[in-house]
Structure formats: C-alpha cells, structure tokens
XYZ file of C-alpha atoms in Angstrom:
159
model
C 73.031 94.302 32.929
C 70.669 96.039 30.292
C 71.285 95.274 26.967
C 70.908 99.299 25.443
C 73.085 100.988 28.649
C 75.395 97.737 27.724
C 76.088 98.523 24.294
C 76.145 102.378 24.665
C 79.172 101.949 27.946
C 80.877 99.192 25.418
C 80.249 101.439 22.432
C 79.710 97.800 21.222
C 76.965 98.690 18.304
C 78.761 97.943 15.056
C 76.739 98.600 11.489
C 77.739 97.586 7.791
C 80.540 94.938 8.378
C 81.894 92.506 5.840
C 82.747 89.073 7.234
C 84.172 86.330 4.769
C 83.150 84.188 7.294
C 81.523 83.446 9.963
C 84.766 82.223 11.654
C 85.555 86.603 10.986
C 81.798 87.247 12.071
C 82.490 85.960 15.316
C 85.475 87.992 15.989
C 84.109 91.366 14.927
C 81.438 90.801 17.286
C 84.030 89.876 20.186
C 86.469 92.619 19.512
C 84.385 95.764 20.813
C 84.531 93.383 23.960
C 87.862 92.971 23.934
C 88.626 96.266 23.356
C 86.128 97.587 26.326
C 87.834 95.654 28.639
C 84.673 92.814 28.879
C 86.176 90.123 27.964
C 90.120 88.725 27.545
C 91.210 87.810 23.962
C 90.729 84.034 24.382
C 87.155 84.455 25.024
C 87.063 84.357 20.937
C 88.938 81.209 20.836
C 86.682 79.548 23.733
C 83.501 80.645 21.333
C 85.054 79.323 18.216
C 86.795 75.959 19.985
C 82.614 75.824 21.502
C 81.412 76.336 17.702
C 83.592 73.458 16.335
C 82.487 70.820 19.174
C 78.503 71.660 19.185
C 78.043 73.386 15.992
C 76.124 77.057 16.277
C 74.059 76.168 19.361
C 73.696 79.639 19.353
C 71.685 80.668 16.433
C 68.624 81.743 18.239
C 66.351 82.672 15.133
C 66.757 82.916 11.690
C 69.136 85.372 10.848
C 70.649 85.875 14.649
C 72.929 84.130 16.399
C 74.206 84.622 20.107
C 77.655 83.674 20.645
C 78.544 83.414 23.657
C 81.269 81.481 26.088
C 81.788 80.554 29.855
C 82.371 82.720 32.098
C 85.622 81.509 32.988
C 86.649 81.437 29.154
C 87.531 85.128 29.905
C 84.961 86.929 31.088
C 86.271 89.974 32.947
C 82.289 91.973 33.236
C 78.761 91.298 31.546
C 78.236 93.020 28.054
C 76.868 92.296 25.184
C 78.143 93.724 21.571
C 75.834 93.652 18.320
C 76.957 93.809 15.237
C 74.910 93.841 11.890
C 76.731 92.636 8.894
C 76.115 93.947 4.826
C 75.773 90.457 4.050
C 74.964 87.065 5.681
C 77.836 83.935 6.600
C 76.650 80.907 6.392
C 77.447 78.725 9.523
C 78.606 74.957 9.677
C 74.717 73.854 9.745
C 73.990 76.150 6.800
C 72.028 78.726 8.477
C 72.596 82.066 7.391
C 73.332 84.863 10.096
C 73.580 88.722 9.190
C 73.055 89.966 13.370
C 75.549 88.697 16.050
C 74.645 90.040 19.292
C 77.673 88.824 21.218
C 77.321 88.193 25.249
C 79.605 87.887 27.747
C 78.164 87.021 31.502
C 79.984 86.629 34.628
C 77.325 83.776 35.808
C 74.813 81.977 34.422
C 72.388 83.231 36.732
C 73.077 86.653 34.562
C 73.039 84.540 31.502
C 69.660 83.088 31.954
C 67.757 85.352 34.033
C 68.770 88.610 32.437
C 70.004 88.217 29.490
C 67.928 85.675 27.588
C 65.065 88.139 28.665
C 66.049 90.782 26.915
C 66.813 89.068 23.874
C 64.081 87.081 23.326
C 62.289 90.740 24.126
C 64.093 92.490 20.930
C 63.573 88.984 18.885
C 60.145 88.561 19.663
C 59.209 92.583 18.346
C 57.484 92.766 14.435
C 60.209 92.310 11.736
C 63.125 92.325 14.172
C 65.646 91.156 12.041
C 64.309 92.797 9.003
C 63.980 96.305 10.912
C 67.653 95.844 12.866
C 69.523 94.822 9.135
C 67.923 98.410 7.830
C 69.520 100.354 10.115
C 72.403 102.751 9.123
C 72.776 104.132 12.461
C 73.727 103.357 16.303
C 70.898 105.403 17.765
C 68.425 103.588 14.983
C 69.266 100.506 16.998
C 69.145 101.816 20.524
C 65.363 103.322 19.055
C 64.628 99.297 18.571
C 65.733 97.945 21.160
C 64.137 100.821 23.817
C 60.897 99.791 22.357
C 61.438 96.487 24.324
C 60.586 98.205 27.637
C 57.356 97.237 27.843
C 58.401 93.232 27.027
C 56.092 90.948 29.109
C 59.987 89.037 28.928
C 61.295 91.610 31.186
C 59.035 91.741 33.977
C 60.703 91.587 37.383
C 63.960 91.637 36.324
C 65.960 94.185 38.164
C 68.785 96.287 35.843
C-alpha cells in the first residue's frame, strides 16, 4: 500500500475542514474511508471506543495524529485518508492536532512494515506540518508527500 496511490484511489485528501472537535476530527478523517469502501462504519466507533480507553496513543508528532483501529474493527482494504483542518482540536491529553492522516490496515504486518515507513518518511521532511497546513490544494499534498521517495524509511519496502 503506498500512501500517495492510496489517497489518490480513495480520493481520501481532504483540505480546509472545521471540526468542533476532535471527537468530529476523527470522523471526517474516517468518512472518505467509509465512503471508498475501506473500511465499515464501525471502524469510527472502534477508533473513538480505542481513544476513550488509551487516550490519543496516536498522536505521532506535534500537530499529527494517526488514528487508526484493528483490523477486525472493520477493515475491509488498506488506505489511508488525510485530512488537514483550518484550525486545531485539542485532544483529551491537550495536544493540539490540525493533520489526521487516518489508516486502515488489513494486518499489522502492513501496519508496521509499510505504513509506519511512510509516515515517519513525510513526518521526518523540513517543516512537514507547517508546509502540509499551507496547502490549498490536493496535488500540493501529493507534491509533499512524492518528495518522500528518496526516504532512507522506505528502503526495501515493496509497494
């Protein structure tokens, strides 16, 4: 599973959203999943009922956060979905997230050996978070995350 070809065939790259929450966060970022076919509908409530026990395990970096479920939470195929919201929701722990790149994986073999990779890959490029929250358009984002090609991260790992 690549993470760009992923969120062109979910058409899962969502820009400017308002969120009064991040309760709301997490379901915009599902829903392009949902409606691609990715994931079933409870696959949000598995990710919030996850959020509520363990708190935002997923908040990767400052200003990102992963969420993600088990596979057998509904997972029908691997995608990911990113969204990139106008402003930040603050989480339960008080960290503030304005990027929710949303996966869903079939195994955690795909979870951990493919797509951790890649994200730490777009994470770890300059300003990453600055440079993905100034985007105003899909193929701006695609741009940034193509740049990751080259991502020490990524070598050996078979798309």
């Amino acid at each position: 599973m690549n993470l760009k070809q992923a969120l062109i065939d979910n058409d899962s790259i969502q820009l400017g959203l308002t969120a009064k929450d991040w309760k709301e966060a997490v379901k915009l970022s599902v829903q392009p999943l949902i409606d691609s076919g990715a994931v079933k509908p409870e696959y949000y409530d598995a990710i919030i009922e996850s959020t509520e026990h363990y708190g935002p395990y997923y908040i990767l970096t400052p200003g990102m956060a992963m969420p993600h479920a088990r596979p057998e939470a509904g997972v029908i195929r691997d995608a990911f979905s990113l969204i990139i919201l106008k402003e930040p929701v603050k989480f339960s722990d008080g960290k503030e997230v304005s990027i929710l790149l949303t996966l869903a994986a079939t195994s955690s073999k795909i979870h951990n050996s493919i797509a951790i990779p890649q994200i730490v890959a777009l994470f770890d490029l300059k300003d990453a978070i600055r440079r993905l929250n100034d985007c105003q358009t899909k193929d701006e984002v695609l741009s940034i995350i193509e740049e990751t090609k080259d991502s020490p991260y990524l070598e050996g790992i078979k798309f």
